[in-house]
Amino acid sequence: MTAEAPQRTSDEAVKEARRLSRKARRRKYLGWAGIYLILIVFAFAMVFPFVYMFFTSLKDSSDVFTYPPRVLPYEPRTIDVEGEQLPLFAIEDEGGETRSMVLVESGIKAGVFAREGDLENTIAVPLEFAVDTGRTITVEGEELGIYTVTFGGETEDLVLIRNTAVGLFVDPDDPEVVGYAVVRTAIPAEQITARWSNYDEVLGIRDFDKAITNTVLITVLVMGGSLFTSIMGGYAFARMRFPGRDQLFVTYLGSIMIPFVVLIIPLFQIVVALNWNNTLASLVWPFIYTAYGTFLMRQFFVSIPVDLEEAAFIDGASRWRILWTIFVPLSWPAIATLAVFMFLYAWNSFIWPLVVIDAGNTESFVLTLALSILGGQGADQPQLVFAGVAMAVIIPLVVFAMAQRYFVENVASSGIK
Amino acid sequence: MTQADTTITTEPSTTSKSQPTWLIGIVVWQVILALGAIGLAIGMITGAVFDLRGVGLVLAVALALIVAFYALYSIPRLLAHRNAGRTMSTLLNYTLLVVFTVAALQVMEIFRGIDAVATNFRDQWQWSLIIIVGFLIYSQAYRFKKQEKTVQRVGRWVMIGGVAILAIALGLIPGTIEFLRRLIQPDALLLAGLAAASGVAFWLLRRHEATVLFETTVDQAEAVDGYLFVSPNVFGFLAFFAFPLIFSLFVSFTAWDGLTEITWLGPDNYIEIFSIQFATLGEGQAASDVLSTGYSQAFRFGDVIMGARDPNFWIGMRNIIFFALIAIPLATFPALFLAALLNSKIPGMKVFRAIYFIPYVAGLLGVLLIWKQLYNASIGFINYGILRLFDGINAVTGANITAPQPEWLSDPNFAMWSIIIFFAWFMTGYNAVLFVAGMQGIPESLYEAAEIDGASWWKKFRNITVPLLRPTTFFVVATTTILGLQIFTEPFVLMGPQLPPSGPNNSTLTPVVQLYQEGFQRFNQGYASALAWVLFIFIFGITLLYFWRQRRNEEAGL
């Protein structure tokens, strides 16, 4: 055996390994690209409705029913000509070039003309540029006059098919350049706009602003109340021994399974008996107790080591103090999770307010109710509906953005445990 | 509570022990309480106080008698200085403190004060920004190393100041005056007095002196503390869950419009729901010719007609089963794949996860209003997208297919599909995030071992991720099902207000929609309660089925 043979193979092996690793790396990046592509497609599907909603909320009422549908808000461009705001259009001038021109005069009597041999291609020319030749031709049983038309520097005999009215358009930069076109079918020049006044208008709709402040108030109360009861109950279930504790806890767990619709009729009757119907009180008090929240807090408290509180016990601290000074500061992730959960629950509840609040009592509306009414009334004004939706959506999104660090990880895992 | 005193001695209470004055006071209070409760019970039975009848009367009398019983039952144990007496009396007085306080506040209509606060909040909400600023200062204090404590303190005081200003702006002072004014009425004063008496008794029993007198052990004290800690929860549970649940079961056996007298029916509501009949149509016969009176057609299969006393129930069931069979796989399987991608170790996944969560966070109602516009048949983006898609296909293949442009929300064949598509869109991101959380519990070493064996991405997904993710999958599918079987807001918003939530030709009539229509539009609350219970048992049965399959999988070692 020579010394060269293994040397050579190892060289080859290194080359081979490099080649493979290059290949692996290329495959890895290709894989990444594929993953990103799929994720971006789904992200687009998730976000598009919101983008559409936001831009539509800034549209002018004349811009919402366009076809084909478009996302960005546009408004007709106007230009200041001698102190007057005149609308701009994209018009072919006499030379056949497309320019932005302003409409100066409309309702000019004009004719639709065509060449004798080719009646399909028509042109609209004001009658002042046409002179009747007196000749006529008959097309499909109809007698049509022939005119000498001088237009765009050319003179030609054309057939007058029918009468119409056109507008006179002028290039604002060069008043010498003029064009004629039918105003109805002229393409208006547009620019991107943002009508923030839609938001003011929605806030001005009867008690919509009250619906927002009502919802904020109710959400804060439900959040605060349910956090308090859940922390207290969760601590008792996690750390204190009392007869009947485990049976009670199992009952709680079972109660999570029961759908709300089973309770809705008796709860409605309770609310009526307490004279709370049609009030915001009915949206708060029944919801400050939550079996799910108690369960969530209990699961978190159980995981806190026992030695932490034992030292405090020896120092003679009461359970109340231990709970609020040791357990609560340690449990921010769980508390934030529960807070966001209760926030979303209170902010978005719909069927219960729909049942207890009368449709006419806008003073006691919450956002979901106000939106549902707005969505019905404003079906022909989607820009206003979407301005309302944007306001309703932005607050939970901000709350979520602040708490998402805890929320996404925790909700998920606590639900599964 | 009775578990606490398992050894009841039959000896007469020892009179030789000297009784402290406060204990005598408690005993006297409990005697008065018991007599009052018995008097109240008698009054209610004879109709002298409150105007209660039927079940309400039985319940109220039972509660009064229970109070009287415990008040008397604990007296000999209190006098014998036995801890069981202390426990019982503490809990009794605490419960009464809460009950009387709540009753007093209710009589004074304080709970409805939220509405008055809300009226002020409309104009004064900006003060709450001070609290938020304080919170931000407090939460960012950790950024300042040396002055952390000072910054925290500043934040705390800003928050406290904000709360104080907001409270005053929301009418704390006129509110307090109003509170006192309402307190000075006979009913409120009586209840407040009773609450105060129970409160004093409760406080006396909680003192250290009582611990010494009754020789309470640490464990016994802990039990009482435990009850007190869960009490806010238990009161809520009893008032807003347990009682309504039982009440709802009771109502489901009655005919009730929610206002006038309840009529006991027995199982008639349930019989009404489940009465069906099959008949075959002859030549030129209408459904009404072959079905018995009271029955109308629910479905028709060729010549066979299925009639039911309540066809809406069966239509709702058919609709929801159709919905569940399609929407639930659509809302879970794509989410599982997305989660597998989101779980890869490449940058940017957190951003995608947050984006996928947006629909769920934004709230059902707003999102539905957006989709209602997207579904618009003539100018909506969905039909426009379909049109462009078919244009593209036609351009590439040279075919000439006309793009379908369905009337999503008003065509009976498409209405339920529009809800299905929406539901899948709404749940996919949320479910994907749940799946990712589950995947993070799968040990990395398993994937590494598979990679050494040269397993492909698909193989790893199929043979490691899917089987180890079973518990998560179970949770996700179960919660999606429970949610999906109760859809109401989707049909209500998408179909309304032009159409009722039951949609064109009842095509989006779901069980909860039927329940809403029966209970709150026709006010057949007895019948609606029966529908609710049937739906509950249906959902419960399906959940049990899932549980059973999950259990079997676990036993099979999966």
mmCIF file of C-alpha atoms in Angstrom, chain B residues 172-464:
data_model
loop_
_atom_site.group_PDB
_atom_site.id
_atom_site.type_symbol
_atom_site.label_atom_id
_atom_site.label_comp_id
_atom_site.label_asym_id
_atom_site.label_seq_id
_atom_site.Cartn_x
_atom_site.Cartn_y
_atom_site.Cartn_z
ATOM 1 C CA LEU B 172 -67.870 60.301 42.921
ATOM 2 C CA ILE B 173 -69.119 63.150 45.081
ATOM 3 C CA PRO B 174 -72.710 63.500 43.806
ATOM 4 C CA GLY B 175 -72.739 59.695 43.637
ATOM 5 C CA THR B 176 -71.865 59.368 47.304
ATOM 6 C CA ILE B 177 -74.528 61.905 48.272
ATOM 7 C CA GLU B 178 -77.051 60.006 46.168
ATOM 8 C CA PHE B 179 -75.937 56.771 47.818
ATOM 9 C CA LEU B 180 -76.584 58.182 51.276
ATOM 10 C CA ARG B 181 -79.918 59.618 50.180
ATOM 11 C CA ARG B 182 -81.055 56.245 48.927
ATOM 12 C CA LEU B 183 -79.807 54.532 52.060
ATOM 13 C CA ILE B 184 -82.337 56.462 54.129
ATOM 14 C CA GLN B 185 -85.361 54.484 53.068
ATOM 15 C CA PRO B 186 -86.893 51.805 55.293
ATOM 16 C CA ASP B 187 -86.098 48.799 53.071
ATOM 17 C CA ALA B 188 -82.500 49.807 52.485
ATOM 18 C CA LEU B 189 -81.915 50.694 56.123
ATOM 19 C CA LEU B 190 -83.342 47.381 57.344
ATOM 20 C CA LEU B 191 -81.171 45.374 54.959
ATOM 21 C CA ALA B 192 -78.094 47.474 55.709
ATOM 22 C CA GLY B 193 -78.741 46.950 59.428
ATOM 23 C CA LEU B 194 -78.985 43.200 58.980
ATOM 24 C CA ALA B 195 -75.805 43.256 56.884
ATOM 25 C CA ALA B 196 -74.040 45.277 59.595
ATOM 26 C CA ALA B 197 -75.154 42.841 62.336
ATOM 27 C CA SER B 198 -73.908 39.834 60.330
ATOM 28 C CA GLY B 199 -70.725 41.738 59.569
ATOM 29 C CA VAL B 200 -70.062 42.451 63.249
ATOM 30 C CA ALA B 201 -70.687 38.815 64.167
ATOM 31 C CA PHE B 202 -68.377 37.718 61.365
ATOM 32 C CA TRP B 203 -65.662 40.115 62.481
ATOM 33 C CA LEU B 204 -65.942 39.022 66.136
ATOM 34 C CA LEU B 205 -65.511 35.407 65.099
ATOM 35 C CA ARG B 206 -62.489 36.181 62.913
ATOM 36 C CA ARG B 207 -60.463 37.801 65.697
ATOM 37 C CA HIS B 208 -57.459 36.217 67.347
ATOM 38 C CA GLU B 209 -59.375 36.107 70.629
ATOM 39 C CA ALA B 210 -61.836 33.715 69.001
ATOM 40 C CA THR B 211 -58.994 31.513 67.733
ATOM 41 C CA VAL B 212 -57.759 31.156 71.296
ATOM 42 C CA LEU B 213 -61.211 30.554 72.769
ATOM 43 C CA PHE B 214 -62.161 27.882 70.242
ATOM 44 C CA GLU B 215 -58.661 26.352 70.153
ATOM 45 C CA THR B 216 -58.735 26.474 66.369
ATOM 46 C CA THR B 217 -55.961 24.508 64.683
ATOM 47 C CA VAL B 218 -54.010 25.814 61.682
ATOM 48 C CA ASP B 219 -55.775 23.375 59.350
ATOM 49 C CA GLN B 220 -59.204 24.417 60.577
ATOM 50 C CA ALA B 221 -58.312 28.069 60.080
ATOM 51 C CA GLU B 222 -57.043 27.295 56.609
ATOM 52 C CA ALA B 223 -60.326 25.635 55.673
ATOM 53 C CA VAL B 224 -62.293 28.752 56.642
ATOM 54 C CA ASP B 225 -59.821 30.965 54.800
ATOM 55 C CA GLY B 226 -60.181 28.723 51.757
ATOM 56 C CA TYR B 227 -63.957 29.130 51.751
ATOM 57 C CA LEU B 228 -63.614 32.874 52.044
ATOM 58 C CA PHE B 229 -61.127 33.006 49.154
ATOM 59 C CA VAL B 230 -63.330 30.998 46.781
ATOM 60 C CA SER B 231 -66.467 32.776 47.932
ATOM 61 C CA PRO B 232 -66.524 35.506 45.223
ATOM 62 C CA ASN B 233 -66.289 32.691 42.722
ATOM 63 C CA VAL B 234 -68.821 30.445 44.400
ATOM 64 C CA PHE B 235 -71.390 33.216 44.738
ATOM 65 C CA GLY B 236 -70.938 34.021 41.054
ATOM 66 C CA PHE B 237 -71.136 30.356 40.173
ATOM 67 C CA LEU B 238 -74.363 29.858 42.118
ATOM 68 C CA ALA B 239 -76.067 33.040 40.947
ATOM 69 C CA PHE B 240 -75.046 33.095 37.305
ATOM 70 C CA PHE B 241 -74.371 29.482 36.485
ATOM 71 C CA ALA B 242 -75.804 26.807 38.763
ATOM 72 C CA PHE B 243 -79.143 28.484 39.396
ATOM 73 C CA PRO B 244 -79.733 29.497 35.747
ATOM 74 C CA LEU B 245 -78.791 26.006 34.636
ATOM 75 C CA ILE B 246 -81.352 24.333 36.863
ATOM 76 C CA PHE B 247 -83.875 27.025 36.106
ATOM 77 C CA SER B 248 -83.384 26.474 32.389
ATOM 78 C CA LEU B 249 -83.975 22.744 32.775
ATOM 79 C CA PHE B 250 -87.170 23.499 34.675
ATOM 80 C CA VAL B 251 -88.369 26.029 32.090
ATOM 81 C CA SER B 252 -87.791 23.510 29.311
ATOM 82 C CA PHE B 253 -90.690 21.457 30.729
ATOM 83 C CA THR B 254 -93.076 24.404 30.666
ATOM 84 C CA ALA B 255 -94.845 26.755 28.317
ATOM 85 C CA TRP B 256 -93.772 30.282 29.114
ATOM 86 C CA ASP B 257 -93.668 33.568 27.256
ATOM 87 C CA GLY B 258 -91.311 35.034 29.859
ATOM 88 C CA LEU B 259 -93.910 37.438 31.241
ATOM 89 C CA THR B 260 -97.135 35.768 32.249
ATOM 90 C CA GLU B 261 -97.745 32.638 34.271
ATOM 91 C CA ILE B 262 -95.661 29.509 33.689
ATOM 92 C CA THR B 263 -97.637 26.401 32.662
ATOM 93 C CA TRP B 264 -96.165 23.016 33.459
ATOM 94 C CA LEU B 265 -96.202 20.803 30.377
ATOM 95 C CA GLY B 266 -94.092 17.822 31.267
ATOM 96 C CA PRO B 267 -92.087 16.457 28.374
ATOM 97 C CA ASP B 268 -94.332 17.994 25.684
ATOM 98 C CA ASN B 269 -91.660 20.381 24.403
ATOM 99 C CA TYR B 270 -89.262 17.522 23.845
ATOM 100 C CA ILE B 271 -91.975 15.420 22.190
ATOM 101 C CA GLU B 272 -92.716 18.348 19.897
ATOM 102 C CA ILE B 273 -89.056 18.572 18.929
ATOM 103 C CA PHE B 274 -88.607 14.896 18.160
ATOM 104 C CA SER B 275 -91.949 14.051 16.532
ATOM 105 C CA ILE B 276 -91.290 12.947 12.987
ATOM 106 C CA GLN B 277 -93.212 11.019 10.409
ATOM 107 C CA PHE B 278 -92.378 9.476 7.049
ATOM 108 C CA ALA B 279 -94.882 9.237 4.223
ATOM 109 C CA THR B 280 -94.821 8.399 0.541
ATOM 110 C CA LEU B 281 -96.313 10.784 -1.943
ATOM 111 C CA GLY B 282 -98.785 9.383 -4.426
ATOM 112 C CA GLU B 283 -99.634 10.861 -7.833
ATOM 113 C CA GLY B 284 -100.632 14.514 -7.600
ATOM 114 C CA GLN B 285 -100.533 14.596 -3.818
ATOM 115 C CA ALA B 286 -99.151 17.453 -1.781
ATOM 116 C CA ALA B 287 -97.190 16.949 1.423
ATOM 117 C CA SER B 288 -100.148 18.070 3.501
ATOM 118 C CA ASP B 289 -102.269 15.280 2.007
ATOM 119 C CA VAL B 290 -100.102 12.483 3.349
ATOM 120 C CA LEU B 291 -98.870 13.921 6.674
ATOM 121 C CA SER B 292 -100.958 13.953 9.852
ATOM 122 C CA THR B 293 -102.250 17.255 11.139
ATOM 123 C CA GLY B 294 -99.640 19.216 13.014
ATOM 124 C CA TYR B 295 -96.878 17.844 10.845
ATOM 125 C CA SER B 296 -95.264 19.645 7.969
ATOM 126 C CA GLN B 297 -92.579 18.763 5.512
ATOM 127 C CA ALA B 298 -88.977 18.974 6.666
ATOM 128 C CA PHE B 299 -87.200 17.129 3.841
ATOM 129 C CA ARG B 300 -88.125 15.283 0.724
ATOM 130 C CA PHE B 301 -86.178 12.372 -0.696
ATOM 131 C CA GLY B 302 -87.742 11.532 -4.040
ATOM 132 C CA ASP B 303 -91.254 10.391 -3.233
ATOM 133 C CA VAL B 304 -90.623 9.972 0.449
ATOM 134 C CA ILE B 305 -91.433 12.889 2.683
ATOM 135 C CA MET B 306 -90.094 13.405 6.155
ATOM 136 C CA GLY B 307 -92.566 15.414 8.130
ATOM 137 C CA ALA B 308 -92.014 16.852 11.586
ATOM 138 C CA ARG B 309 -94.007 18.787 14.129
ATOM 139 C CA ASP B 310 -91.150 21.293 14.114
ATOM 140 C CA PRO B 311 -89.460 21.070 10.719
ATOM 141 C CA ASN B 312 -87.185 24.012 11.599
ATOM 142 C CA PHE B 313 -85.405 21.916 14.203
ATOM 143 C CA TRP B 314 -84.548 19.236 11.648
ATOM 144 C CA ILE B 315 -83.560 21.780 9.016
ATOM 145 C CA GLY B 316 -81.321 23.463 11.579
ATOM 146 C CA MET B 317 -79.763 20.124 12.495
ATOM 147 C CA ARG B 318 -79.150 19.243 8.861
ATOM 148 C CA ASN B 319 -77.600 22.683 8.241
ATOM 149 C CA ILE B 320 -75.310 22.539 11.252
ATOM 150 C CA ILE B 321 -74.143 19.000 10.489
ATOM 151 C CA PHE B 322 -73.412 19.999 6.891
ATOM 152 C CA PHE B 323 -71.568 23.059 8.199
ATOM 153 C CA ALA B 324 -69.575 21.070 10.754
ATOM 154 C CA LEU B 325 -68.565 18.318 8.326
ATOM 155 C CA ILE B 326 -66.995 20.819 5.950
ATOM 156 C CA ALA B 327 -66.045 23.826 8.053
ATOM 157 C CA ILE B 328 -64.289 22.000 10.872
ATOM 158 C CA PRO B 329 -61.789 20.111 8.671
ATOM 159 C CA LEU B 330 -61.269 23.328 6.703
ATOM 160 C CA ALA B 331 -60.566 25.243 9.900
ATOM 161 C CA THR B 332 -58.158 22.666 11.326
ATOM 162 C CA PHE B 333 -56.175 20.812 8.621
ATOM 163 C CA PRO B 334 -54.731 23.838 6.817
ATOM 164 C CA ALA B 335 -53.940 25.223 10.268
ATOM 165 C CA LEU B 336 -51.934 22.097 11.056
ATOM 166 C CA PHE B 337 -49.827 22.505 7.904
ATOM 167 C CA LEU B 338 -49.348 26.194 8.536
ATOM 168 C CA ALA B 339 -48.246 25.411 12.068
ATOM 169 C CA ALA B 340 -45.692 22.903 10.784
ATOM 170 C CA LEU B 341 -44.260 25.678 8.594
ATOM 171 C CA LEU B 342 -44.453 28.251 11.383
ATOM 172 C CA ASN B 343 -42.552 25.899 13.641
ATOM 173 C CA SER B 344 -39.489 25.820 11.377
ATOM 174 C CA LYS B 345 -36.333 27.376 12.723
ATOM 175 C CA ILE B 346 -36.083 30.308 10.366
ATOM 176 C CA PRO B 347 -36.321 34.024 11.085
ATOM 177 C CA GLY B 348 -39.577 35.958 10.999
ATOM 178 C CA MET B 349 -41.907 33.261 12.311
ATOM 179 C CA LYS B 350 -43.026 35.368 15.282
ATOM 180 C CA VAL B 351 -44.218 38.083 12.911
ATOM 181 C CA PHE B 352 -46.262 35.594 10.907
ATOM 182 C CA ARG B 353 -47.723 34.128 14.054
ATOM 183 C CA ALA B 354 -48.864 37.577 15.177
ATOM 184 C CA ILE B 355 -50.347 38.277 11.728
ATOM 185 C CA TYR B 356 -52.299 35.021 11.725
ATOM 186 C CA PHE B 357 -53.804 35.980 15.038
ATOM 187 C CA ILE B 358 -55.226 39.268 13.781
ATOM 188 C CA PRO B 359 -58.665 38.048 12.604
ATOM 189 C CA TYR B 360 -59.373 36.410 15.936
ATOM 190 C CA VAL B 361 -58.306 39.475 17.899
ATOM 191 C CA ALA B 362 -60.079 42.003 15.694
ATOM 192 C CA GLY B 363 -63.455 40.625 16.717
ATOM 193 C CA LEU B 364 -66.131 38.673 14.942
ATOM 194 C CA LEU B 365 -68.587 41.448 14.248
ATOM 195 C CA GLY B 366 -66.297 43.927 12.515
ATOM 196 C CA VAL B 367 -64.695 41.188 10.470
ATOM 197 C CA LEU B 368 -68.100 39.898 9.394
ATOM 198 C CA LEU B 369 -69.109 43.334 8.169
ATOM 199 C CA ILE B 370 -65.961 43.435 6.032
ATOM 200 C CA TRP B 371 -66.705 40.006 4.595
ATOM 201 C CA LYS B 372 -70.283 40.963 3.866
ATOM 202 C CA GLN B 373 -68.866 43.563 1.504
ATOM 203 C CA LEU B 374 -66.319 41.152 0.037
ATOM 204 C CA TYR B 375 -69.158 38.712 -0.709
ATOM 205 C CA ASN B 376 -71.161 41.375 -2.555
ATOM 206 C CA ALA B 377 -72.162 39.668 -5.783
ATOM 207 C CA SER B 378 -71.742 42.612 -8.124
ATOM 208 C CA ILE B 379 -68.877 44.685 -6.710
ATOM 209 C CA GLY B 380 -67.295 42.360 -4.132
ATOM 210 C CA PHE B 381 -63.681 41.310 -4.366
ATOM 211 C CA ILE B 382 -64.484 37.607 -4.129
ATOM 212 C CA ASN B 383 -66.516 37.458 -7.319
ATOM 213 C CA TYR B 384 -64.040 39.799 -8.999
ATOM 214 C CA GLY B 385 -61.201 37.495 -7.946
ATOM 215 C CA ILE B 386 -63.058 34.489 -9.374
ATOM 216 C CA LEU B 387 -63.605 36.376 -12.606
ATOM 217 C CA ARG B 388 -59.930 37.266 -12.927
ATOM 218 C CA LEU B 389 -58.933 33.720 -12.061
ATOM 219 C CA PHE B 390 -61.109 32.315 -14.853
ATOM 220 C CA ASP B 391 -59.839 34.982 -17.248
ATOM 221 C CA GLY B 392 -56.355 33.793 -16.467
ATOM 222 C CA ILE B 393 -57.274 30.130 -16.952
ATOM 223 C CA ASN B 394 -59.013 30.925 -20.225
ATOM 224 C CA ALA B 395 -56.038 32.925 -21.456
ATOM 225 C CA VAL B 396 -53.595 30.143 -20.632
ATOM 226 C CA THR B 397 -55.609 27.143 -21.788
ATOM 227 C CA GLY B 398 -57.519 28.857 -24.580
ATOM 228 C CA ALA B 399 -60.740 27.529 -23.104
ATOM 229 C CA ASN B 400 -63.832 29.651 -22.858
ATOM 230 C CA ILE B 401 -65.300 28.985 -19.447
ATOM 231 C CA THR B 402 -67.732 31.498 -18.010
ATOM 232 C CA ALA B 403 -66.703 32.453 -14.507
ATOM 233 C CA PRO B 404 -69.368 31.652 -11.927
ATOM 234 C CA GLN B 405 -70.560 34.806 -10.154
ATOM 235 C CA PRO B 406 -72.748 33.439 -7.355
ATOM 236 C CA GLU B 407 -75.052 35.608 -5.284
ATOM 237 C CA TRP B 408 -73.200 34.437 -2.190
ATOM 238 C CA LEU B 409 -75.526 35.781 0.457
ATOM 239 C CA SER B 410 -78.914 35.508 -1.198
ATOM 240 C CA ASP B 411 -78.680 32.212 -3.093
ATOM 241 C CA PRO B 412 -79.835 29.296 -0.906
ATOM 242 C CA ASN B 413 -77.154 27.098 -2.481
ATOM 243 C CA PHE B 414 -74.340 29.422 -1.516
ATOM 244 C CA ALA B 415 -75.426 31.105 1.726
ATOM 245 C CA MET B 416 -74.119 28.321 3.985
ATOM 246 C CA TRP B 417 -70.949 28.074 1.924
ATOM 247 C CA SER B 418 -70.221 31.731 2.511
ATOM 248 C CA ILE B 419 -70.437 31.066 6.256
ATOM 249 C CA ILE B 420 -68.220 27.998 5.935
ATOM 250 C CA ILE B 421 -65.523 29.894 4.051
ATOM 251 C CA PHE B 422 -65.665 32.744 6.514
ATOM 252 C CA PHE B 423 -65.456 30.415 9.511
ATOM 253 C CA ALA B 424 -62.436 28.589 8.085
ATOM 254 C CA TRP B 425 -60.710 31.901 7.432
ATOM 255 C CA PHE B 426 -61.540 33.183 10.907
ATOM 256 C CA MET B 427 -60.335 30.095 12.799
ATOM 257 C CA THR B 428 -57.313 29.018 10.746
ATOM 258 C CA GLY B 429 -54.821 31.490 12.194
ATOM 259 C CA TYR B 430 -55.966 30.956 15.757
ATOM 260 C CA ASN B 431 -55.817 27.192 15.415
ATOM 261 C CA ALA B 432 -52.396 27.388 13.749
ATOM 262 C CA VAL B 433 -51.033 29.262 16.756
ATOM 263 C CA LEU B 434 -52.498 26.618 19.076
ATOM 264 C CA PHE B 435 -50.837 23.897 17.008
ATOM 265 C CA VAL B 436 -47.479 25.690 17.110
ATOM 266 C CA ALA B 437 -47.681 25.788 20.890
ATOM 267 C CA GLY B 438 -48.308 22.055 20.907
ATOM 268 C CA MET B 439 -45.419 21.403 18.529
ATOM 269 C CA GLN B 440 -42.995 23.205 20.778
ATOM 270 C CA GLY B 441 -43.558 20.445 23.293
ATOM 271 C CA ILE B 442 -42.222 17.776 20.921
ATOM 272 C CA PRO B 443 -38.603 16.941 21.770
ATOM 273 C CA GLU B 444 -36.101 18.197 19.195
ATOM 274 C CA SER B 445 -34.064 15.014 19.509
ATOM 275 C CA LEU B 446 -36.732 12.999 17.692
ATOM 276 C CA TYR B 447 -36.405 15.183 14.598
ATOM 277 C CA GLU B 448 -32.609 15.053 14.773
ATOM 278 C CA ALA B 449 -32.680 11.268 14.917
ATOM 279 C CA ALA B 450 -35.019 11.187 11.921
ATOM 280 C CA GLU B 451 -32.742 13.550 9.997
ATOM 281 C CA ILE B 452 -29.793 11.240 10.527
ATOM 282 C CA ASP B 453 -31.909 8.479 8.991
ATOM 283 C CA GLY B 454 -32.513 10.798 6.054
ATOM 284 C CA ALA B 455 -36.222 11.303 6.610
ATOM 285 C CA SER B 456 -37.898 13.855 4.375
ATOM 286 C CA TRP B 457 -39.914 16.805 5.658
ATOM 287 C CA TRP B 458 -43.155 14.986 4.876
ATOM 288 C CA LYS B 459 -41.984 11.791 6.596
ATOM 289 C CA LYS B 460 -41.082 13.735 9.726
ATOM 290 C CA PHE B 461 -44.409 15.551 9.666
ATOM 291 C CA ARG B 462 -46.355 12.350 9.120
ATOM 292 C CA ASN B 463 -44.505 10.103 11.567
ATOM 293 C CA ILE B 464 -43.410 12.438 14.353
#
